[in-house]
Coordinates of C-alpha atoms and ligand atoms in Angstrom, one line a residue:
M27 CA -0.1 0.2 0.1
A28 CA 2.3 2.0 1.0
A29 CA 4.3 2.4 -2.4
K30 CA 1.4 3.6 -3.6
L31 CA 1.0 6.3 -1.5
Q32 CA 3.7 9.9 -2.4
I33 CA 4.5 13.2 -1.3
G34 CA 1.5 15.5 0.1
D35 CA -0.7 12.4 0.6
L36 CA -2.6 12.7 4.0
V37 CA -1.9 9.5 6.1
W38 CA -2.3 7.3 9.3
A39 CA 1.2 6.7 10.3
K40 CA 2.3 5.0 13.3
M41 CA 5.8 5.4 15.3
K42 CA 6.5 2.7 17.7
S43 CA 4.9 3.7 21.3
F44 CA 1.7 5.9 19.6
P45 CA -1.5 5.0 18.0
A46 CA -1.8 5.7 14.3
W47 CA -1.7 9.3 13.8
P48 CA -3.1 11.8 11.0
G49 CA 0.0 12.8 9.2
K50 CA 1.3 14.1 5.7
I51 CA 4.3 12.9 3.6
V52 CA 6.4 15.3 3.1
E53 CA 9.7 15.9 1.4
S54 CA 12.3 15.2 3.9
N55 CA 14.6 17.7 5.4
P56 CA 18.0 17.4 4.1
D57 CA 18.8 18.5 7.4
I58 CA 17.6 15.4 9.4
K59 CA 19.6 12.1 9.2
K60 CA 18.1 9.3 6.8
P61 CA 17.7 5.7 9.0
K62 CA 19.1 2.8 7.1
N63 CA 16.6 2.1 5.2
V64 CA 15.0 4.9 3.9
K65 CA 14.0 3.5 1.0
N66 CA 11.4 1.7 2.4
Q67 CA 10.3 4.9 4.5
H68 CA 8.4 8.0 4.2
F69 CA 9.0 11.4 6.0
I70 CA 6.1 12.0 7.7
F71 CA 4.8 15.8 9.2
F72 CA 2.3 14.3 11.9
F73 CA -0.3 16.9 12.8
G74 CA -1.3 17.8 16.2
S75 CA 2.1 17.3 17.1
E76 CA 3.8 19.3 14.1
N77 CA 6.9 16.3 14.7
F78 CA 8.4 14.7 12.2
A79 CA 9.4 11.3 11.5
W80 CA 10.6 8.2 9.0
I81 CA 7.9 5.7 9.4
P82 CA 8.2 2.7 7.6
F83 CA 5.8 2.2 4.5
E84 CA 4.5 -1.0 6.8
T85 CA 3.1 1.0 9.2
V86 CA 1.9 4.2 6.6
Y87 CA -1.8 4.0 5.5
P88 CA -4.4 6.0 3.3
Y89 CA -5.8 8.7 5.7
I90 CA -9.4 8.3 3.6
G91 CA -10.0 4.7 3.6
N92 CA -8.8 4.0 7.2
K93 CA -10.6 6.4 9.3
E94 CA -12.9 3.8 11.0
K95 CA -10.2 1.8 11.2
F96 CA -8.0 4.0 13.4
L97 CA -9.9 6.5 14.5
L98 CA -10.1 6.0 18.1
T99 CA -13.0 6.6 20.4
T100 CA -11.6 4.9 23.7
R101 CA -8.1 5.9 25.7
I102 CA -7.9 9.3 23.3
P103 CA -4.5 10.2 23.7
R104 CA -3.6 13.9 24.3
G105 CA -3.2 16.3 20.7
F106 CA -5.2 13.0 19.0
K107 CA -8.4 15.2 18.9
E108 CA -6.5 18.6 17.3
A109 CA -4.6 16.3 15.0
I110 CA -8.1 14.9 13.2
D111 CA -9.4 18.1 13.4
A112 CA -6.0 19.8 11.6
I113 CA -6.2 16.8 9.3
E114 CA -9.6 17.0 8.2
D115 CA -8.9 21.0 7.7
A116 CA -6.4 19.8 5.0
I117 CA -8.4 17.7 3.7
K118 CA -11.2 20.1 3.1
N119 CA -8.7 22.4 1.4
M120 CA -7.4 20.6 -1.0
P121 CA -7.5 21.3 -4.6
E122 CA -10.6 19.1 -6.1
E123 CA -7.6 17.8 -9.1
A124 CA -5.3 16.5 -6.2
M125 CA -8.4 14.8 -4.1
A126 CA -9.6 12.7 -7.5
D127 CA -5.9 12.0 -8.2
Y128 CA -5.7 10.5 -4.5
Q129 CA -8.8 8.7 -4.7
Q130 CA -7.9 7.5 -7.7
R131 CA -4.9 6.1 -6.5
M132 CA -6.4 4.8 -3.1
S133 CA -9.3 3.3 -4.8
R134 CA -7.7 0.0 -4.0
P135 CA -6.7 0.2 -0.2
D136 CA -4.8 -2.7 1.4
P137 CA -6.0 -5.3 3.8
V138 CA -4.5 -3.5 7.6
P139 CA -2.3 -6.2 9.2
E140 CA -3.7 -6.7 13.0
E141 CA -0.4 -5.7 14.4
L142 CA -1.2 -2.3 13.7
N143 CA -4.0 -1.8 15.8
N144 CA -4.4 1.6 18.0
S145 CA -3.5 0.2 21.4
V146 CA -0.2 2.5 22.8
E147 CA 1.0 -0.7 24.4
S148 CA 0.2 -3.2 21.5
A149 CA 3.7 -4.9 20.0
D150 CA 5.7 -3.5 17.4
S151 CA 5.3 -5.2 14.1
D152 CA 9.0 -5.3 13.5
S153 CA 10.4 -8.7 14.4
P154 CA 12.0 -8.7 17.8
D155 CA 15.3 -7.9 17.8
K156 CA 18.4 -10.8 18.9
P157 CA 20.2 -8.6 21.7
K158 CA 23.4 -7.3 20.3
R159 CA 26.9 -8.0 21.8
K160 CA 28.4 -5.0 20.3
K161 CA 31.7 -4.2 21.8
R162 CA 31.0 -1.1 23.5
S163 CA 32.7 1.9 24.1
R164 CA 32.8 2.5 27.7
E165 CA 33.4 6.3 28.9
S166 CA 34.2 6.1 32.8
D167 CA 37.3 7.4 32.7
R168 CA 36.5 10.0 29.8
G169 CA 39.7 9.9 28.3
T170 CA 39.8 9.7 24.6
E171 CA 40.0 5.7 23.0
D172 CA 44.0 6.5 22.6
G173 CA 44.6 7.1 26.3
T174 CA 45.0 10.5 26.6
P175 CA 42.6 12.9 28.4
K176 CA 39.4 14.4 26.8
K177 CA 39.4 17.7 26.3
T178 CA 37.0 20.0 28.1
P179 CA 33.7 19.9 26.7
R180 CA 33.7 21.6 23.3
L181 CA 30.6 24.5 22.9
K182 CA 28.0 25.2 20.4
S183 CA 29.9 28.0 18.2
K184 CA 26.7 28.7 16.2
S185 CA 23.5 30.4 17.2
P186 CA 20.6 28.9 15.5
P187 CA 17.9 30.6 15.6
D188 CA 15.2 29.2 18.0
S189 CA 11.2 28.4 16.6
S190 CA 10.0 32.1 16.5
G191 CA 12.8 33.0 13.8
K192 CA 15.0 35.2 16.8
K193 CA 18.6 34.5 17.4
V194 CA 19.3 32.9 20.5
R195 CA 22.3 33.7 22.9
P196 CA 25.6 32.2 21.4
V197 CA 27.4 30.4 24.0
K198 CA 30.8 31.9 24.9
S199 CA 34.0 30.3 26.0
L200 CA 35.3 31.2 29.3
T201 CA 38.1 32.6 29.9
P202 CA 40.5 30.7 32.4
S203 CA 39.8 33.8 35.1
E204 CA 36.5 33.5 34.0
K205 CA 36.1 30.1 34.6
I206 CA 37.9 30.0 38.1
L207 CA 35.4 33.0 39.2
K208 CA 32.6 30.3 38.0
R209 CA 34.0 27.2 40.2
A210 CA 32.1 25.7 42.5
K211 CA 32.2 26.2 46.5
M212 CA 31.3 23.1 47.7
T213 CA 30.4 23.3 51.1
A214 CA 29.1 20.2 52.6
S215 CA 27.1 20.1 56.5
S216 CA 26.5 17.7 58.6
S217 CA 24.2 18.8 60.6
P218 CA 21.0 17.5 60.2
S219 CA 18.5 19.2 58.3
Q220 CA 15.4 18.2 56.0
N221 CA 16.1 21.8 54.2
I222 CA 18.1 21.5 51.3
F223 CA 17.8 25.0 50.8
S224 CA 19.4 26.1 53.7
S225 CA 22.0 28.6 53.1
F226 CA 21.7 29.4 49.5
S227 CA 21.4 32.8 47.7
A228 CA 22.4 33.3 44.4
K229 CA 23.4 37.0 43.5
K230 CA 24.9 38.2 40.1
S231 CA 27.9 39.4 40.0
P232 CA 28.8 42.7 38.1
G233 CA 30.2 41.8 34.3
K234 CA 29.1 38.8 32.6
I235 CA 30.2 36.2 35.1
R236 CA 27.7 35.3 36.9
E237 CA 28.8 34.1 40.6
R238 CA 26.9 32.0 42.8
K239 CA 27.3 31.5 46.5
L240 CA 26.7 27.5 46.6
P241 CA 24.2 26.5 48.8
E242 CA 25.4 23.8 51.6
L243 CA 23.8 20.3 51.0
R244 CA 22.1 19.5 54.4
V245 CA 21.1 15.7 54.7
S246 CA 18.7 14.7 57.6
E247 CA 19.9 11.7 59.7
S248 CA 17.3 9.8 58.6
D249 CA 18.1 10.5 54.3
L250 CA 21.4 9.2 56.1
S251 CA 19.8 6.0 57.2
Y252 CA 18.2 4.7 54.3
D253 CA 20.9 5.7 51.6
P254 CA 22.4 2.5 50.1
S255 CA 25.3 4.2 48.9
L256 CA 26.0 4.4 52.5
G257 CA 26.9 2.0 55.4
A258 CA 24.3 1.2 57.4
P259 CA 23.3 3.2 60.3
G260 CA 26.1 3.0 63.1
M261 CA 27.9 0.9 60.7
P262 CA 32.1 2.0 59.5
L263 CA 32.1 1.5 55.5
S264 CA 33.7 -0.8 54.7
S265 CA 36.5 -1.1 51.9
G266 CA 34.4 -2.7 49.6
S267 CA 30.9 -0.3 50.4
L268 CA 29.2 1.9 46.9
A269 CA 30.5 4.5 48.9
S270 CA 33.8 4.2 49.5
E271 CA 34.0 3.5 46.0
A272 CA 32.8 6.3 45.2
G273 CA 35.0 8.3 47.2
G274 CA 31.6 10.1 48.1
T275 CA 30.2 10.6 52.2
P276 CA 28.4 13.3 53.1
S277 CA 31.6 15.4 54.3
Q278 CA 33.5 15.0 51.3
V279 CA 33.0 17.6 48.3
K280 CA 33.6 17.4 44.4
S281 CA 34.7 20.3 42.5
V282 CA 33.6 21.0 39.1
I283 CA 33.6 23.4 36.9
P284 CA 30.7 24.0 34.9
T285 CA 30.3 24.2 31.8
P286 CA 28.9 27.8 30.6
M287 CA 26.1 26.4 28.4
R288 CA 22.8 27.0 29.6
I289 CA 21.3 23.9 31.5
G290 CA 17.3 23.4 31.4
F291 CA 15.4 20.9 33.8
L292 CA 11.8 19.1 33.5
G293 CA 10.8 17.7 36.3
L294 CA 11.4 18.0 40.6
G295 CA 10.4 15.3 41.7
I296 CA 12.0 13.3 44.0
M297 CA 15.2 12.8 41.7
G298 CA 14.6 15.8 40.4
Q299 CA 15.3 17.9 43.2
G300 CA 18.3 16.2 44.1
M301 CA 20.0 16.8 40.8
V302 CA 19.1 20.3 40.7
M303 CA 20.5 21.5 43.5
N304 CA 23.5 19.5 42.7
L305 CA 23.9 21.4 39.4
L306 CA 23.3 24.8 40.9
R307 CA 25.7 24.4 43.9
S308 CA 28.3 23.7 41.5
G309 CA 27.9 26.5 39.4
H310 CA 25.7 26.0 36.8
E311 CA 23.0 27.9 34.9
V312 CA 19.9 26.1 35.1
T313 CA 16.3 27.1 34.4
V314 CA 13.6 24.3 35.9
W315 CA 10.2 23.6 35.2
N316 CA 7.4 21.2 36.8
R317 CA 4.0 20.6 36.2
T318 CA 3.5 21.8 39.4
A319 CA 4.7 25.3 39.1
Q320 CA 5.3 25.8 43.3
K321 CA 7.7 22.9 43.5
C322 CA 9.8 25.6 41.5
R323 CA 9.7 28.5 43.9
D324 CA 12.6 27.1 45.8
F325 CA 14.9 26.4 43.1
V326 CA 14.2 30.2 42.2
K327 CA 14.9 31.6 45.6
A328 CA 18.2 29.2 45.2
G329 CA 19.0 30.9 41.7
A330 CA 17.6 29.0 39.5
L331 CA 15.3 30.5 36.4
K332 CA 11.7 29.7 35.5
G333 CA 10.5 28.1 32.1
N334 CA 6.9 28.5 31.6
S335 CA 7.1 25.5 29.4
P336 CA 9.2 22.7 28.7
C337 CA 8.9 24.0 25.0
E338 CA 10.2 27.7 27.1
V339 CA 12.8 25.9 28.6
V340 CA 14.6 24.1 25.2
Q341 CA 14.6 27.6 23.8
Q342 CA 15.8 29.0 26.3
C343 CA 18.5 26.9 27.0
D344 CA 21.0 24.5 25.4
I345 CA 20.9 21.5 27.2
T346 CA 17.8 20.3 28.8
F347 CA 17.4 17.7 30.8
C348 CA 14.5 15.5 31.6
C349 CA 13.2 13.3 34.5
V350 CA 9.7 12.9 35.4
A351 CA 7.7 9.5 36.8
D352 CA 6.8 7.4 33.6
T353 CA 6.1 7.4 29.8
T354 CA 2.7 9.4 29.9
A355 CA 5.0 12.1 31.4
V356 CA 7.6 11.9 29.0
K357 CA 5.2 12.0 26.1
D358 CA 3.1 15.1 27.3
I359 CA 6.1 16.7 28.2
V360 CA 7.9 15.7 24.8
F361 CA 4.8 15.7 22.1
T362 CA 2.5 18.6 23.3
T363 CA 1.5 20.8 21.1
N364 CA 2.9 23.9 20.9
T365 CA 4.2 23.7 24.7
G366 CA 5.8 20.9 24.3
V367 CA 9.6 20.3 23.9
L368 CA 9.7 19.2 20.3
H369 CA 8.2 22.6 19.9
G370 CA 11.2 24.4 21.2
I371 CA 13.9 21.8 19.2
T372 CA 15.6 23.7 16.7
A373 CA 18.8 22.9 15.1
G374 CA 21.8 21.9 17.7
K375 CA 19.2 22.0 20.3
C376 CA 20.2 19.7 23.0
F377 CA 17.6 17.1 25.0
V378 CA 18.9 14.4 27.3
E379 CA 16.2 12.2 28.7
M380 CA 16.9 10.9 32.2
S381 CA 13.4 9.3 33.0
T382 CA 13.1 5.5 33.3
I383 CA 11.1 4.8 30.4
D384 CA 10.0 2.0 28.1
E385 CA 12.4 1.4 24.7
E386 CA 9.8 1.9 21.7
T387 CA 9.1 5.8 24.0
V388 CA 12.7 6.3 24.5
Q389 CA 13.1 5.4 20.2
D390 CA 10.2 8.0 19.4
V391 CA 11.3 10.5 21.5
A392 CA 14.8 10.6 19.9
E393 CA 14.2 10.1 16.3
A394 CA 11.0 12.8 17.0
I395 CA 14.1 15.1 18.2
Q396 CA 16.4 14.1 16.0
A397 CA 14.0 14.9 13.2
R398 CA 14.3 18.6 13.8
G399 CA 17.4 18.9 13.8
G400 CA 17.6 18.4 17.7
V401 CA 20.5 16.4 19.6
Y402 CA 19.3 13.7 21.7
L403 CA 20.9 11.4 24.5
E404 CA 19.4 9.7 27.5
A405 CA 21.1 8.9 30.3
P406 CA 18.6 7.3 33.3
V407 CA 20.3 7.5 37.0
V408 CA 20.9 4.2 39.0
G409 CA 20.4 5.8 43.1
S410 CA 17.3 7.4 45.1
R411 CA 16.4 10.2 46.8
V412 CA 19.9 10.1 49.4
P413 CA 22.3 9.8 46.1
A414 CA 20.6 11.9 44.1
L415 CA 21.2 14.5 46.9
E416 CA 24.6 13.9 47.6
G417 CA 25.5 14.0 43.4
Q418 CA 26.5 10.3 43.9
L419 CA 24.2 9.2 41.1
T420 CA 25.5 6.3 38.4
I421 CA 24.5 7.7 35.1
L422 CA 24.0 5.1 32.3
A423 CA 23.9 7.4 28.6
S424 CA 23.6 6.0 25.4
G425 CA 23.0 8.3 22.2
D426 CA 24.5 11.3 20.7
R427 CA 28.4 11.2 21.8
K428 CA 29.6 14.7 21.3
L429 CA 26.4 15.3 23.9
F430 CA 27.4 13.1 26.4
D431 CA 31.2 14.8 26.2
D432 CA 29.1 18.2 26.8
C433 CA 27.0 16.9 29.9
F434 CA 30.6 16.2 31.4
S435 CA 30.2 18.7 34.0
C436 CA 26.6 18.1 34.5
F437 CA 27.2 14.3 35.3
E438 CA 30.3 15.4 37.8
A439 CA 27.4 17.5 39.5
I440 CA 25.1 14.9 39.8
G441 CA 27.3 11.6 39.5
K442 CA 29.8 9.1 40.9
K443 CA 30.3 7.7 38.0
S444 CA 28.5 8.0 34.0
L445 CA 29.3 5.3 31.5
Y446 CA 28.7 5.2 28.1
L447 CA 27.1 2.5 26.4
G448 CA 26.7 3.4 22.6
S449 CA 25.5 5.4 20.0
D450 CA 22.1 3.5 20.0
P451 CA 18.8 5.2 21.8
G452 CA 17.6 2.6 24.0
A453 CA 20.8 0.9 25.3
A454 CA 20.9 3.0 28.4
T455 CA 17.2 2.2 29.1
R456 CA 17.6 -1.6 28.7
M457 CA 20.3 -1.4 31.4
K458 CA 18.6 0.3 34.0
L459 CA 15.6 -2.3 33.4
I460 CA 17.6 -4.6 34.1
I461 CA 19.3 -3.3 36.8
N462 CA 15.3 -2.5 38.6
M463 CA 14.6 -5.5 38.1
V464 CA 17.3 -7.0 40.1
M465 CA 16.7 -4.9 42.6
G466 CA 12.8 -5.3 42.5
T467 CA 13.6 -9.3 43.0
V468 CA 15.9 -9.0 45.9
V469 CA 13.3 -6.5 47.7
A470 CA 10.5 -8.1 47.1
S471 CA 12.7 -11.9 48.1
L472 CA 13.4 -9.9 51.4
A473 CA 9.9 -8.5 52.3
E474 CA 8.6 -12.7 51.7
G475 CA 11.5 -13.6 53.8
M476 CA 10.5 -10.9 56.8
A477 CA 6.9 -11.5 56.8
M478 CA 7.6 -15.2 57.1
A479 CA 9.7 -14.5 59.6
E480 CA 7.2 -12.9 61.2
K481 CA 4.9 -16.1 60.8
V482 CA 7.3 -18.5 62.5
G483 CA 7.6 -16.7 65.4
L484 CA 11.2 -14.8 64.8
D485 CA 12.0 -11.5 66.3
L486 CA 12.8 -9.1 62.7
E487 CA 15.6 -7.3 64.8
D488 CA 17.5 -10.4 65.0
V489 CA 16.6 -11.6 61.4
A490 CA 18.1 -7.8 60.3
E491 CA 20.6 -8.3 62.5
V492 CA 21.7 -11.7 60.8
L493 CA 21.4 -10.2 57.6
S494 CA 23.8 -7.3 57.9
L495 CA 26.9 -10.3 59.7
G496 CA 26.7 -12.6 56.2
S497 CA 26.8 -12.4 52.1
L498 CA 23.9 -10.7 52.2
R499 CA 25.0 -7.7 53.7
C500 CA 24.8 -5.2 50.9
P501 CA 23.3 -1.5 51.4
A502 CA 19.8 -2.0 49.5
I503 CA 19.3 -5.5 52.1
I504 CA 20.7 -3.9 55.1
H505 CA 18.7 -0.9 54.5
K506 CA 15.4 -1.9 53.0
S507 CA 15.4 -4.5 56.1
Q508 CA 15.9 -1.7 58.7
A509 CA 12.8 0.3 56.7
I510 CA 10.7 -2.4 57.5
L511 CA 12.0 -2.8 60.9
N512 CA 10.9 0.6 61.3
Q513 CA 7.5 0.5 59.7
K514 CA 9.2 4.0 58.0
Y515 CA 8.4 4.0 54.4
D516 CA 8.9 7.3 53.4
P517 CA 9.9 7.1 49.5
H518 CA 13.3 7.1 48.7
F519 CA 12.7 5.1 45.3
P520 CA 8.4 5.3 45.2
L521 CA 7.3 1.7 45.3
Q522 CA 5.1 2.1 41.7
H523 CA 7.9 3.8 39.6
Q524 CA 9.5 0.0 40.9
Q525 CA 6.4 -1.6 39.6
K526 CA 6.4 0.3 36.5
D527 CA 10.2 -1.1 36.1
L528 CA 9.1 -4.6 36.3
R529 CA 6.3 -4.4 34.1
L530 CA 8.6 -2.8 31.5
A531 CA 11.7 -5.4 32.5
L532 CA 9.1 -8.1 31.6
Q533 CA 7.9 -6.0 28.3
L534 CA 11.6 -6.2 27.4
G535 CA 12.0 -9.8 28.1
D536 CA 9.2 -11.0 26.0
K537 CA 10.6 -8.9 22.9
V538 CA 13.5 -11.4 23.0
E539 CA 11.9 -14.5 24.6
Q540 CA 13.7 -14.5 27.9
P541 CA 11.7 -16.1 30.5
L542 CA 11.8 -13.7 33.8
Y543 CA 10.1 -16.3 36.4
I544 CA 11.3 -14.5 39.1
A545 CA 10.9 -10.3 38.2
A546 CA 7.3 -11.7 37.3
A547 CA 6.3 -12.8 40.8
A548 CA 7.8 -10.1 42.0
N549 CA 6.0 -7.8 39.6
E550 CA 2.7 -9.4 41.3
L551 CA 3.7 -9.2 44.9
Y552 CA 4.3 -5.0 43.9
K553 CA 1.0 -4.5 42.5
K554 CA -0.6 -6.0 45.7
A555 CA 1.2 -3.5 47.2
R556 CA 0.0 -1.0 44.6
R557 CA -3.3 -2.2 45.4
L558 CA -3.6 -2.1 48.8
G559 CA -2.6 1.8 49.1
Y560 CA 1.8 1.8 49.0
G561 CA 2.4 3.4 45.5
E562 CA 3.8 6.4 46.9
S563 CA 5.8 4.8 50.1
D564 CA 8.9 3.6 49.7
I565 CA 9.9 0.3 47.7
S566 CA 10.3 -1.2 51.3
A567 CA 6.7 -0.9 51.8
V568 CA 6.2 -3.8 49.4
F569 CA 6.4 -6.0 53.1
R570 CA 2.9 -5.2 53.4
A571 CA 1.9 -6.6 50.5
A572 CA 3.9 -9.8 51.7
S573 CA 2.3 -10.4 55.0
N574 CA -0.9 -9.1 54.5
Ligands
NAP606 P1 8.6 11.6 41.6 O1 8.9 12.2 43.3 O2 7.3 10.8 41.6 O3 7.9 12.6 40.5 C1 7.8 12.7 39.4 C2 8.0 13.8 38.4 O4 7.1 13.8 37.2 C3 7.6 15.2 39.1 O5 7.8 16.2 39.0 C4 6.0 15.0 38.5 O6 5.4 16.6 38.3 C5 6.1 14.3 37.1 N1 5.3 14.0 36.0 C6 4.2 13.4 36.3 N2 3.7 12.9 35.6 C7 3.5 14.1 34.9 C8 3.1 14.4 33.7 N3 1.8 14.0 32.8 N4 3.7 15.4 33.2 C9 4.1 16.2 33.2 N5 5.0 15.9 34.0 C10 4.9 14.5 35.3 O7 9.8 10.6 40.8 P2 11.2 10.6 40.7 O8 11.4 9.2 42.0 O9 11.7 11.6 40.8 O10 11.9 9.5 39.6 C11 11.8 10.1 38.0 C12 12.0 9.4 37.4 O11 13.4 8.6 37.2 C13 11.3 8.0 37.2 O12 11.2 7.4 35.8 C14 11.9 6.7 38.0 O13 11.6 6.0 37.8 C15 13.4 7.3 37.7 N6 14.5 6.9 39.1 C16 13.3 7.2 40.2 C17 14.4 6.6 41.1 C18 13.8 7.1 42.6 O14 15.0 6.1 43.9 N7 13.1 7.9 43.4 C19 15.7 6.2 41.1 C20 16.2 6.0 39.6 C21 15.3 6.5 38.6 P3 4.3 17.2 39.4 O15 5.6 17.2 40.6 O16 3.7 17.9 38.8 O17 3.5 15.8 40.3

């Protein structure tokens, strides 16, 4: 069917994680990277989102003649109605001859394959790829391949116009003395406080350099007692602990030379808050946006700028990071008409997706950003609330290599280690899902063990102690057993996110026919915990489901 279609035709086209969507076949933009098998793909303009993407022939269908098939009546995603209105307007405005030609060519519509159904969760029609074992370029040491030290991140020299045609402020290299002025003055306090904004104020210094009084990072004892990157409460850190590997304890400081690039950050949840504070503390210029706008207030007091929409943040910044709850949140932020990320993407704009989401959505986002000339990197993180506050996250990245390099000072500020897993968008997501699948099953097993201990009359304190003495003595087991023992489920890693990650890992397993017996069983336990109302509690509340 798609072979009959030609430039100018109105169509239904399906991106991997979206239902079939109204679009138009248009001339490809020479600036936009073509996929490998471009001969079998149409370049599509999507109505509503005004996004562009290369879509394989087999998932592109004439609009007229397939309307009944693809018109959604239930679970209508945001922007779908607007897209239908826009394509219907385009039909009304079509010259008669063009319509006659179109109808003649489409007079024999091909059958629509079953796999092109309208469920957002529907399986992709592509045959499942075997997991590829690739030689990976690992960049934890941030050196070049020949072993020479990495150059300081290159700065964009061009000043691309934004969507309104205005020139954006060019990114300027700092002189060494300016860099020294901007360098972070990090202080860490061991005094317990819940307030991560305490003792922070930002002042504009005369001249071009913004000198900041950097905020002190204050972490409460309760934060530390559940930090998987630290030893157990009252226990000395062992030489093999994650914290000592990272060289990070609350009293240790990092010195980061911030990039002069303007940084945007979308999402001020548990993770975003910690990451943004560390970017500010290390002297980065950060513009923030959050769906619930009042969460921006304290960050603005702490020196951040505020964007009114994801689009505005992207337009005002060189690199925009995003860390939000789930796939729905990412789609809303990226694809929403007029105010979404895509609307702000122009040539050279950089977008870094840090949320843990599914691979299909990651690829849709990457393609959409690239189709507008933007640069894409995915960078999900390992670590929870306290590692985020402490700048001790592990960053898993894949996508554009230069953008990974350009993120150097940001990753230094928020993390203890960043790994570049290759140019393939999806690689970091797969790694992240596997790591969280293991975490989820371990904590579910701990919950079951402690629930059974209670039933057979053992003292849970004894169980926690025995666990802390043997080979299971690791931060996750120690801290989560303490949480269960003390019935203290304030969220460090929200249980609903753990269940989402298990669900996504199971979908990934389906795709490659990998049996996941244990993860599937653990997922059921987390589902039960959500049903019992513990979705927003810490992952350790899965004990409630096990003991119920
Ligand atoms: P969180 O505390 O639950 O915060 C969620 C964030 O997403 C909030 O900023 C929320 O905005 C925003 N959001 C939700 N739905 C949205 C929508 N439809 N449109 C726009 N914004 C929306 O989550 P988190 O713990 O920071 O986690 C963020 C991501 O990092 C998740 O993908 C999670 O799996 C991953 N992660 C979390 C941890 C952890 O330990 N917490 C560790 C590693 C990775 P509002 O403030 O308006 O609700």
